[in-house]
Short mmCIF file of C-alpha atoms in Angstrom, two decimals:
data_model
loop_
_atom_site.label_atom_id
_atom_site.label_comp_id
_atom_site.label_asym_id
_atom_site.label_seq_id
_atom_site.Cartn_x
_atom_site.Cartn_y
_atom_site.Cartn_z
CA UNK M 1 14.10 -5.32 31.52
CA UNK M 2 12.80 -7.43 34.87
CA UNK M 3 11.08 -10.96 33.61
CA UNK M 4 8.50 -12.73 35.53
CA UNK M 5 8.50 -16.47 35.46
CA UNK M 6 6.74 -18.78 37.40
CA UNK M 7 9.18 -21.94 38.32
CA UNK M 8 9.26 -25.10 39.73
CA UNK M 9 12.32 -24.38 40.94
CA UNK M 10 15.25 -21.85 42.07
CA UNK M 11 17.15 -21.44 39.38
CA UNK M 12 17.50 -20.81 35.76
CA UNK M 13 17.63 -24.43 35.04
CA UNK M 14 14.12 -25.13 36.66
CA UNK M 15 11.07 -26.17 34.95
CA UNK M 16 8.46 -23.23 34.28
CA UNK M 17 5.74 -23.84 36.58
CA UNK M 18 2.43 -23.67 34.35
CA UNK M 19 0.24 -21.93 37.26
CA UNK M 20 0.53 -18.46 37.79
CA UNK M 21 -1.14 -17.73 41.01
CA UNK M 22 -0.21 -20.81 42.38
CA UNK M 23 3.08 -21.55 40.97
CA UNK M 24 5.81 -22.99 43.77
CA UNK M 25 8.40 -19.65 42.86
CA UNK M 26 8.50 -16.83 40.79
CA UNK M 27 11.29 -15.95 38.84
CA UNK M 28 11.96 -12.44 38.21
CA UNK M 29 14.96 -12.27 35.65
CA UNK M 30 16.87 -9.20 34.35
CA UNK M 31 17.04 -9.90 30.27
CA UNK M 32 20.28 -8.21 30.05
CA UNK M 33 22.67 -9.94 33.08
CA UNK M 34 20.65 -12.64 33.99
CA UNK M 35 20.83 -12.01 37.15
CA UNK M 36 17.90 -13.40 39.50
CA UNK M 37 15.61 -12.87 42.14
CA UNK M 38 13.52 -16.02 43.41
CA UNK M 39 10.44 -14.98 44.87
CA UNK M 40 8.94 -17.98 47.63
CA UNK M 41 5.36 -17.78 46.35
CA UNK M 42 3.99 -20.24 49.65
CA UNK M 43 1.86 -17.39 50.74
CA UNK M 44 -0.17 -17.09 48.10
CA UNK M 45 0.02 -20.98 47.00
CA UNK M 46 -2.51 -21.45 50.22
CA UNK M 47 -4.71 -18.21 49.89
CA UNK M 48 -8.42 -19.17 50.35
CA UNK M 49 -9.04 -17.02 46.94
CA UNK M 50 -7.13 -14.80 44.74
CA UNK M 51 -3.89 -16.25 44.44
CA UNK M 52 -3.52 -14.94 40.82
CA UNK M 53 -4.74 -11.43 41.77
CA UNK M 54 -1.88 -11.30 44.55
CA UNK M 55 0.42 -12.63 42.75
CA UNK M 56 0.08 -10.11 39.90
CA UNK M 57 0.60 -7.37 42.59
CA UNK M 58 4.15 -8.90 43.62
CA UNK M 59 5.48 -8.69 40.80
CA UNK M 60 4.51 -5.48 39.74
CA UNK M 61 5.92 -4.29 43.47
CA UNK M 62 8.96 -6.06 42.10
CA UNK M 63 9.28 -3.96 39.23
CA UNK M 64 8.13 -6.80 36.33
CA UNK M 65 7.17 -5.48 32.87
CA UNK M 66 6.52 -8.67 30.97
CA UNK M 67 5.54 -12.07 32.66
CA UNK M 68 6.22 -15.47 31.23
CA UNK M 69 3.70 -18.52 32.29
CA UNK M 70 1.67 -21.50 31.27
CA UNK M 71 -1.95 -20.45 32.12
CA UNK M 72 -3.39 -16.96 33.36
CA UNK M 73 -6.91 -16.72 34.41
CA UNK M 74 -9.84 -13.70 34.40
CA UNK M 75 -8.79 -11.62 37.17
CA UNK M 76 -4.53 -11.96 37.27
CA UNK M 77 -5.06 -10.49 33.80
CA UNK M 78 -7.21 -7.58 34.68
CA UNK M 79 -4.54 -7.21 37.45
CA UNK M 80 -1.67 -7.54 35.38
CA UNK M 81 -3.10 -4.90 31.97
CA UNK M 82 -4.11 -2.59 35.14
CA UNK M 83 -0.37 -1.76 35.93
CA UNK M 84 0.85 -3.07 32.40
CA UNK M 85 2.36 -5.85 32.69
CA UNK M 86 2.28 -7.59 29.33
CA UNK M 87 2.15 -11.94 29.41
CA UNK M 88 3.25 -14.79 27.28
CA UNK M 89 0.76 -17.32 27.88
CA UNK M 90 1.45 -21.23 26.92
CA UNK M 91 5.33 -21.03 28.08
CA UNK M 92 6.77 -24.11 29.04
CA UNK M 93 10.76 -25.32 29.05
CA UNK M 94 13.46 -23.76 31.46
CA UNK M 95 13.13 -20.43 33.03
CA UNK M 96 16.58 -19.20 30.86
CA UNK M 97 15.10 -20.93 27.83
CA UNK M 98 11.79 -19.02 27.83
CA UNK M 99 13.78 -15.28 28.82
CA UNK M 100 15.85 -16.26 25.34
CA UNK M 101 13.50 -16.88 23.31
CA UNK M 102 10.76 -13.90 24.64
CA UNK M 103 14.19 -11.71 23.92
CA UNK M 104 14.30 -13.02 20.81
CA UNK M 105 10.80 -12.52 20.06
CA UNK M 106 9.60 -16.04 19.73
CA UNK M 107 6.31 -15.44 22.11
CA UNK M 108 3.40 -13.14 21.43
CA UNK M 109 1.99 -10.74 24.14
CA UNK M 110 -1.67 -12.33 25.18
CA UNK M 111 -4.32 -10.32 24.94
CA UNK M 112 -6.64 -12.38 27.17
CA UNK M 113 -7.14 -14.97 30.11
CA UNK M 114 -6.20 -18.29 28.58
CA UNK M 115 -8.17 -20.25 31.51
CA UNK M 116 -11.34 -19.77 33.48
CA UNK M 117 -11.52 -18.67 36.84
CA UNK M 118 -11.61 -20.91 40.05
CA UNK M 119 -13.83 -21.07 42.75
CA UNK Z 1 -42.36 -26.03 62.35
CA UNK Z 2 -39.70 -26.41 59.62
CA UNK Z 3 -38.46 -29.61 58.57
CA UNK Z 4 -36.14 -29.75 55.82
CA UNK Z 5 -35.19 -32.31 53.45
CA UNK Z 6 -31.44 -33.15 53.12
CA UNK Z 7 -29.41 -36.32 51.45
CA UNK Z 8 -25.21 -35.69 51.09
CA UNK Z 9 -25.82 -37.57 47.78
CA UNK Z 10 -27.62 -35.86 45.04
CA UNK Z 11 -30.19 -37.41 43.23
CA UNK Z 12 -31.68 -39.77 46.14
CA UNK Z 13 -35.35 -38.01 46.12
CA UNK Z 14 -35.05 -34.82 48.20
CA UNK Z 15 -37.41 -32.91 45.82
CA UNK Z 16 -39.70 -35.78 45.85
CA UNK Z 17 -40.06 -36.13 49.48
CA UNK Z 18 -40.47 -32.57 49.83
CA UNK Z 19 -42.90 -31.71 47.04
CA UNK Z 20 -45.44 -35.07 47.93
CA UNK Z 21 -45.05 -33.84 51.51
CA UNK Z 22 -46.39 -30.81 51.13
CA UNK Z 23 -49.21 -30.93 48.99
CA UNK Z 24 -50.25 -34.36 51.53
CA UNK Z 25 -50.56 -31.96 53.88
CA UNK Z 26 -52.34 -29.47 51.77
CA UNK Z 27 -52.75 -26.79 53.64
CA UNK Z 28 -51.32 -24.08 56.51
CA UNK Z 29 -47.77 -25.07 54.37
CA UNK Z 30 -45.26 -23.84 52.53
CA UNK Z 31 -42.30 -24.78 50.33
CA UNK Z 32 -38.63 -22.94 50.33
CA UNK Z 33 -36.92 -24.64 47.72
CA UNK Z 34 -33.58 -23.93 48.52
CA UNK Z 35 -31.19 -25.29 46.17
CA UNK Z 36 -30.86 -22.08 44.29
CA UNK Z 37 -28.27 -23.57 42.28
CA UNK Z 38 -31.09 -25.92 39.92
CA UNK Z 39 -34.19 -25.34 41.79
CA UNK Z 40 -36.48 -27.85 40.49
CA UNK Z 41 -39.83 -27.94 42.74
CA UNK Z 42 -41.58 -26.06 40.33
CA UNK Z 43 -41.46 -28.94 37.98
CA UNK Z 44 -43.80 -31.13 40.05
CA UNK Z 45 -45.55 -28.64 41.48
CA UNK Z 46 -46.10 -25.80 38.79
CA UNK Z 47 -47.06 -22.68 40.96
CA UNK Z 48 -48.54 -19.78 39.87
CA UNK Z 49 -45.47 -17.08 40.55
CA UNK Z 50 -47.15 -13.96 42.05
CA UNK Z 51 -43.59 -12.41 42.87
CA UNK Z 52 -40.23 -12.32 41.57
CA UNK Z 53 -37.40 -9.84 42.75
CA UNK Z 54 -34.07 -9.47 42.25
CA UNK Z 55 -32.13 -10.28 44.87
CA UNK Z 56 -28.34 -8.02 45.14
CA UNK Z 57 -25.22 -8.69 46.74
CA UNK Z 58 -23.55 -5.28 48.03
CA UNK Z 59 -20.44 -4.37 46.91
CA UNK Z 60 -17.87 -1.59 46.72
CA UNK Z 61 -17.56 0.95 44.60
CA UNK Z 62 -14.48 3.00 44.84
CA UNK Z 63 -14.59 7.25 43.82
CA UNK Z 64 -10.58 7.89 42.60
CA UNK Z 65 -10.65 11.13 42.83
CA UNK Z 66 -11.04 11.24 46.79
CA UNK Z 67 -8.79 7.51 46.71
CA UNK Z 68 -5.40 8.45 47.96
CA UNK Z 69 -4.44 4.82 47.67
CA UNK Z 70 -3.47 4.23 51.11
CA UNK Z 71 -4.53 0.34 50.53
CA UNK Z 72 -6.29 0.04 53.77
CA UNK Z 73 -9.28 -2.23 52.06
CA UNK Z 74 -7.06 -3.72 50.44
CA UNK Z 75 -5.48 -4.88 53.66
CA UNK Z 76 -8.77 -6.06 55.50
CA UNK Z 77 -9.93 -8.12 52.32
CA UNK Z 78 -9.48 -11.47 52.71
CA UNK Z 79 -10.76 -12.57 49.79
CA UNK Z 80 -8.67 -10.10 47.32
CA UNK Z 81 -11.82 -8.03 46.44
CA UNK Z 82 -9.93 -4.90 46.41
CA UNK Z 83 -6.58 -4.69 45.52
CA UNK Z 84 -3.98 -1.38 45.07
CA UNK Z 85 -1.29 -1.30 42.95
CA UNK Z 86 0.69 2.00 43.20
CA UNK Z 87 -1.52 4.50 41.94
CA UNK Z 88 -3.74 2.09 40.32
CA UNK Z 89 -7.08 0.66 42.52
CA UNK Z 90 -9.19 -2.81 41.27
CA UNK Z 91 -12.10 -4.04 42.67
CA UNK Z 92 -12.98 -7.83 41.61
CA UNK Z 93 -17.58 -7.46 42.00
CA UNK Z 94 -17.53 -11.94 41.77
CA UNK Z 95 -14.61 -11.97 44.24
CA UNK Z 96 -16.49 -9.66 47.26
CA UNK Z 97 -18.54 -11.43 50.12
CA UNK Z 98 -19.94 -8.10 51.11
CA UNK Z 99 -18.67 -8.01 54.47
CA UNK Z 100 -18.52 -4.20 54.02
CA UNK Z 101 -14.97 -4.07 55.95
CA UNK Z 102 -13.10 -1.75 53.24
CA UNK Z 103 -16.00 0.77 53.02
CA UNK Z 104 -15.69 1.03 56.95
CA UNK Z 105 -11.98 1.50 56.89
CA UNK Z 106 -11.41 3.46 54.45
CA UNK Z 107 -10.51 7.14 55.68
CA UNK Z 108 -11.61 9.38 53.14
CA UNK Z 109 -14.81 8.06 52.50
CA UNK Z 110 -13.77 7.00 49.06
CA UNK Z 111 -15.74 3.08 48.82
CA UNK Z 112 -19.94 3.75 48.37
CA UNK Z 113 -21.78 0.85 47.71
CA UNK Z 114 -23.51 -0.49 44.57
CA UNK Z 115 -24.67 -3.88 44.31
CA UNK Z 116 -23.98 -7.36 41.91
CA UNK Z 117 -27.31 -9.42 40.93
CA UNK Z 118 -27.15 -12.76 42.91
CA UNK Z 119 -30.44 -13.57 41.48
CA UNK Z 120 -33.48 -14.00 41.59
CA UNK Z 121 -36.53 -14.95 43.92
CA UNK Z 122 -40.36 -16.00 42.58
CA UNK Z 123 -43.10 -16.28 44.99
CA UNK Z 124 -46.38 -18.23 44.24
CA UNK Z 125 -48.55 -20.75 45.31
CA UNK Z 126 -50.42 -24.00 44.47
CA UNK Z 127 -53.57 -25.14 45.89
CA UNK Z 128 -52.90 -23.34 49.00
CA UNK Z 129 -49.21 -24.67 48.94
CA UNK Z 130 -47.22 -21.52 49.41
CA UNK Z 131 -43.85 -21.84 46.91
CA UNK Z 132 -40.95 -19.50 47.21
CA UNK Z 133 -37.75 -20.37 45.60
CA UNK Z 134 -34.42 -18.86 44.39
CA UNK Z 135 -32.77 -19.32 40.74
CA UNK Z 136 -28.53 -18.28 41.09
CA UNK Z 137 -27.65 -15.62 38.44
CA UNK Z 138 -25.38 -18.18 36.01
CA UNK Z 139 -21.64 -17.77 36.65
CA UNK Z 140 -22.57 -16.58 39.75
CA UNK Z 141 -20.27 -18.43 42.30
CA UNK Z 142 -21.75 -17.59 45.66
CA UNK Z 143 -25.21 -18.75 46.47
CA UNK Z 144 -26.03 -18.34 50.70
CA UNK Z 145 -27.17 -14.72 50.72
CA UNK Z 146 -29.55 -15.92 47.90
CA UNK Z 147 -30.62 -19.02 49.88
CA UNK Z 148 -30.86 -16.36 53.19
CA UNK Z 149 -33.28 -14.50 50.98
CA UNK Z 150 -35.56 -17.38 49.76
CA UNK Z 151 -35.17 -18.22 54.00
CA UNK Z 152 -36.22 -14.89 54.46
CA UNK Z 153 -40.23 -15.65 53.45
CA UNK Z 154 -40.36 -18.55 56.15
CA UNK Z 155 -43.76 -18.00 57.72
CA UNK Z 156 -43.82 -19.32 61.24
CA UNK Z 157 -47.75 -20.06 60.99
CA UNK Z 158 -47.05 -22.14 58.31
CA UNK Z 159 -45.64 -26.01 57.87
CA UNK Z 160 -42.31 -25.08 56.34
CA UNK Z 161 -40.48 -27.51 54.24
CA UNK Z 162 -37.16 -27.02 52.57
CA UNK Z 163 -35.39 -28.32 49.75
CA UNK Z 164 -31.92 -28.24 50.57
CA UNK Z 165 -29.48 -28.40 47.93
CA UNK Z 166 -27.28 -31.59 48.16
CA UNK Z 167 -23.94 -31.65 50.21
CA UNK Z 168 -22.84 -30.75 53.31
CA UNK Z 169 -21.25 -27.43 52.27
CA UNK Z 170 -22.08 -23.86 53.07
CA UNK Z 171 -25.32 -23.78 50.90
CA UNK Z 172 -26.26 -27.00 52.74
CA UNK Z 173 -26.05 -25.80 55.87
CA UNK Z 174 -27.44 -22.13 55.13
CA UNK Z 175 -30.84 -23.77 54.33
CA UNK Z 176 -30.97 -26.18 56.87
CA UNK Z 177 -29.78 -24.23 59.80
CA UNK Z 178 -32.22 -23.77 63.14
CA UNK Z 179 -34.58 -26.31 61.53
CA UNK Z 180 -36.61 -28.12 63.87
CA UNK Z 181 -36.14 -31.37 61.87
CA UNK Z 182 -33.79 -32.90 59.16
CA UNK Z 183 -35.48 -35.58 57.27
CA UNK Z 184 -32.48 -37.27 55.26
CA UNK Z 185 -33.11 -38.70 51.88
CA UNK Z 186 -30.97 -41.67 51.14
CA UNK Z 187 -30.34 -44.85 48.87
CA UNK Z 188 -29.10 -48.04 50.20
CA UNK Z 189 -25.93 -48.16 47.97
CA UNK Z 190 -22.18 -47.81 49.05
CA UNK Z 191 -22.21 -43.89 47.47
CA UNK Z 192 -25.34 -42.99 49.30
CA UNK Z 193 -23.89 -44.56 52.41
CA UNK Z 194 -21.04 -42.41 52.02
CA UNK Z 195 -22.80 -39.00 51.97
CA UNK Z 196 -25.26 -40.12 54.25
CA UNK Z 197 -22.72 -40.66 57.15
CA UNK Z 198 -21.29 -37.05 56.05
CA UNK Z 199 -24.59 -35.21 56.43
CA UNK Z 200 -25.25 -37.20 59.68
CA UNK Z 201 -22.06 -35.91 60.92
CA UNK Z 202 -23.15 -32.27 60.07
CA UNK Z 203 -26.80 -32.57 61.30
CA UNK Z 204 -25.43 -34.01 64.40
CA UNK Z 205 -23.10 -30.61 64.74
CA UNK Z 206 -25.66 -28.49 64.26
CA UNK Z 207 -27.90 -30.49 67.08
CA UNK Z 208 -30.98 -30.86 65.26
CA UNK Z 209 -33.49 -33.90 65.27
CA UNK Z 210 -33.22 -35.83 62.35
CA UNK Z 211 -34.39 -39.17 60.75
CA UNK Z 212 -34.16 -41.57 57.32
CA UNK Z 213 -36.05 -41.93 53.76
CA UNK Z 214 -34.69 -44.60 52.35
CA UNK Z 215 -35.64 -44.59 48.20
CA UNK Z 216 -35.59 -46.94 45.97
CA UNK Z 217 -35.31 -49.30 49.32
CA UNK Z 218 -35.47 -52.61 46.76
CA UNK Z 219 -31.93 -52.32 45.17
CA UNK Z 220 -28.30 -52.07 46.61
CA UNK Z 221 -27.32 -53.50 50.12
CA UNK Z 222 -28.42 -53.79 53.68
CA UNK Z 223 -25.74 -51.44 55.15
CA UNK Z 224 -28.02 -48.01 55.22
CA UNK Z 225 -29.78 -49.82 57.34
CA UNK Z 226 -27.26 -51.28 59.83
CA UNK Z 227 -25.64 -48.16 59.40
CA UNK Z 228 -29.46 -46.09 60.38
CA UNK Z 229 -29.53 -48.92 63.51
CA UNK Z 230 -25.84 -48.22 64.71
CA UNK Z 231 -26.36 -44.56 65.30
CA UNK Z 232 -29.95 -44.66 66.28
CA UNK Z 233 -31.38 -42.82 63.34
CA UNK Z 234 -34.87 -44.09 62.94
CA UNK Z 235 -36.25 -45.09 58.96
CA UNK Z 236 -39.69 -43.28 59.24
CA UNK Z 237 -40.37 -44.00 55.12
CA UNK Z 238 -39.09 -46.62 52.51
CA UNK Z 239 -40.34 -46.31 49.02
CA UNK Z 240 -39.50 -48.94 46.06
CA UNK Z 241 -37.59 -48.95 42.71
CA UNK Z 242 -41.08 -48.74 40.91
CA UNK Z 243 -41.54 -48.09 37.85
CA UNK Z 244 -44.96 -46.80 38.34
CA UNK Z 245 -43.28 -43.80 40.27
CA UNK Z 246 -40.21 -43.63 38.05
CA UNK Z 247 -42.50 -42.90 35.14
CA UNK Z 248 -44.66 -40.51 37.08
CA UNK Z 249 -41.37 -38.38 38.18
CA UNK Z 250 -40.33 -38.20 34.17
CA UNK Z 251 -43.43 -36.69 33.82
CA UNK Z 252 -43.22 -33.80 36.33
CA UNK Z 253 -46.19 -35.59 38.43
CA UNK Z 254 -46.02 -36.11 41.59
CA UNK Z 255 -45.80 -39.69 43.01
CA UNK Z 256 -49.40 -38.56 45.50
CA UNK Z 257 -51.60 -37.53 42.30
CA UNK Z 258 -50.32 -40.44 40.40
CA UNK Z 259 -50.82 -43.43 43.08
CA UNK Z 260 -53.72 -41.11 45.33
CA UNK Z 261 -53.15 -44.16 48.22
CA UNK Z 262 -49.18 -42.69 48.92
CA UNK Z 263 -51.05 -39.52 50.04
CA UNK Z 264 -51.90 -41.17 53.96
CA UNK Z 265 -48.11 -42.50 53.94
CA UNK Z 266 -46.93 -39.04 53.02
CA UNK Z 267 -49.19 -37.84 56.33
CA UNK Z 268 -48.04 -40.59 58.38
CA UNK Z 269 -44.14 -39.41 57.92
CA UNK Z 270 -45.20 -36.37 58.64
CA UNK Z 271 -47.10 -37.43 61.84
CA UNK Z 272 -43.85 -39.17 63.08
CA UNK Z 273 -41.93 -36.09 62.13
CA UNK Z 274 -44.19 -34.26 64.36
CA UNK Z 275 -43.50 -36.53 67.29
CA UNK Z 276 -40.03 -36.53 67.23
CA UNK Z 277 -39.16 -32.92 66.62
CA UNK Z 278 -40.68 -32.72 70.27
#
């Protein structure tokens, strides 16, 4: 299974980035191999508006079922339930850390925005 | 002639110049109050509202079963509106500006229109004062095709003064634009220093005629003033920290029906007004 995670970093060792549509990389990670893509996410770090809702639609393009983040607002989650994408809200440690223990079933699926919108 | 009534800072006495302006003029005028976001004219001048209407934002409005989900709109929309996902297509109503691009692009005349409520706009009037303002829709984010609207009912026979919101931002600048003077409401602190020299800069952008109100003219420093002498900005009214008129104002009275002799200063500004937006 492919894992979303926004990171601070480039690696498995990096920091989860809290921000979703505005997180400095996303992570996607297959569960089995742990083998990685890093995905720059500059482009949508200095959209005027709808960071969240684009990145939502990269990682769907990239094939992501579940994504792992620290805080998802209003309109990345209608994005993300519209092509299923399920997310673990409130995720903080290492990206390898948080694919372990969402393997292991340690984080619950959301089933809402856990922040307001932006403007 | 339309003079509106601007500050940077909020809270220096915009509604209060505006508002004793008007009714000291009395008559052949009207008031836009334009800060949509917490319109608060009506307060001290408590119209009768003869009008209200609901004021719409269009927006698209997608039929899937003509959608081949070529993601053309989704392409022209800056502001990530529309999005398409595969076989999946989202439209976000509080995210459109209603530029209309994706309905014009699309190729199989998939995107109609249908509209989101921006607000509302009430009409009325008080002793001859004609009163038109706009009240945003809460959680609505976007509020310059609102203040366009409540623009809309300028009446070119008629004194028009606006009630800008406070800023310098888009809204600002919406209900200020192609007005024939910008009276700018200030205190003489360091904060309304600040924002005054960032609406002077904006005024002085958008070329119009413009001049000072200093309030509460008693407290803080002297440096609105050296400031208002540097740049050539000429003080055309100064009104104290009173209490009288501090007490009047927490009563929703105006500072002209409490203290009848402000009335003649009130005409005065607006007789040097008159002579400078010429």
């Amino acid at each position: 299974m492919k894992i979303a995670v926004t990171s601070a970093g480039t690696d498995l060792d990096s920091q989860i980035d809290p921000r979703f549509g505005r997180a400095a990389n996303i992570i996607i990670v297959d569960s089995e191999t742990f083998e990685f893509e890093v995905l720059d996410n500059k482009e949508n770090i200095n959209a005027l508006k709808g960071a969240g809702i684009s990145a939502a639609s990269m990682i769907s393009r990239k094939g992501a079922e579940v994504l792992l983040t620290g805080f998802c607002g209003p309109n990345a989650f209608k994005t993300l339930k519209a092509v299923k994408i399920g997310v673990a809200n409130d995720v903080s440690g290492t990206i390898r850390d948080a694919v372990k223990a969402y393997m292991e079933g340690k984080f619950a699926l959301a089933d809402a925005p856990n922040t307001e919108g932006q403007w | 002639m339309i003079i509106s009534v601007a500050s940077g800072k909020g809270g220096t006495g915009k509604t209060t110049i505006a508002t004793n302006l008007a009714v000291s003029v009395g008559k052949d005028v009207q008031i836009l109050d334009c800060d949509v976001e917490e319109p608060n004219a009506h307060l001290f001048l408590n119209p009768s509202i003869i009008e209200t209407e609901k004021v719409m934002a269009p927006i698209p409005e997608v039929d899937e079963t003509k959608c081949t989900y070529c993601g053309k709109c989704a392409d022209i929309c800056r502001f990530r509106a529309i999005i398409v996902l595969g076989e999946t297509i989202l439209t976000f109503a509080e995210m459109c500006h209603s530029c209309g691009g994706c309905m014009k692009v699309c190729p199989e005349g998939a995107i109609s229109e249908t509209g989101r409520e921006l607000g509302i706009v009430e009409r009325g009037n008080r002793n001859g004062v004609g009163f038109v303002h706009g009240r945003l829709r809460v959680g609505e984010a976007m509020s310059p095709p609102l203040i366009r609207k409540v623009r809309s009912f300028t009446n070119p026979e008629l004194l028009t003064i606006i009630d800008a919101p406070p800023g310098t931002s888009c809204p600002v600048i919406t209900s200020m634009k192609n007005s024939d003077f910008v009276l700018l409401v200030t205190e003489p602190t360091p904060f309304g220093l600040n924002d005054l020299m960032l609406a002077v800069e904006a005024v002085r952008i958008l070329k119009m005629p413009h001049g000072l109100v200093i309030n509460r003219s008693d407290i803080g420093d002297g440096q609105v003033k050296e400031y208002a002498a540097k740049k050539n900005i000429p003080v055309l009214m100064e009104i104290p920290f009173s209490r009288k008129i501090a007490e009047a104002y927490s009563r929703g009275q105006l500072i002209v029906d409490a203290m009848p002799e402000w009335r003649d200063k009130f005409l005065g500004l607006y007789h040097r007004i008159k002579e400078l937006a010429n």
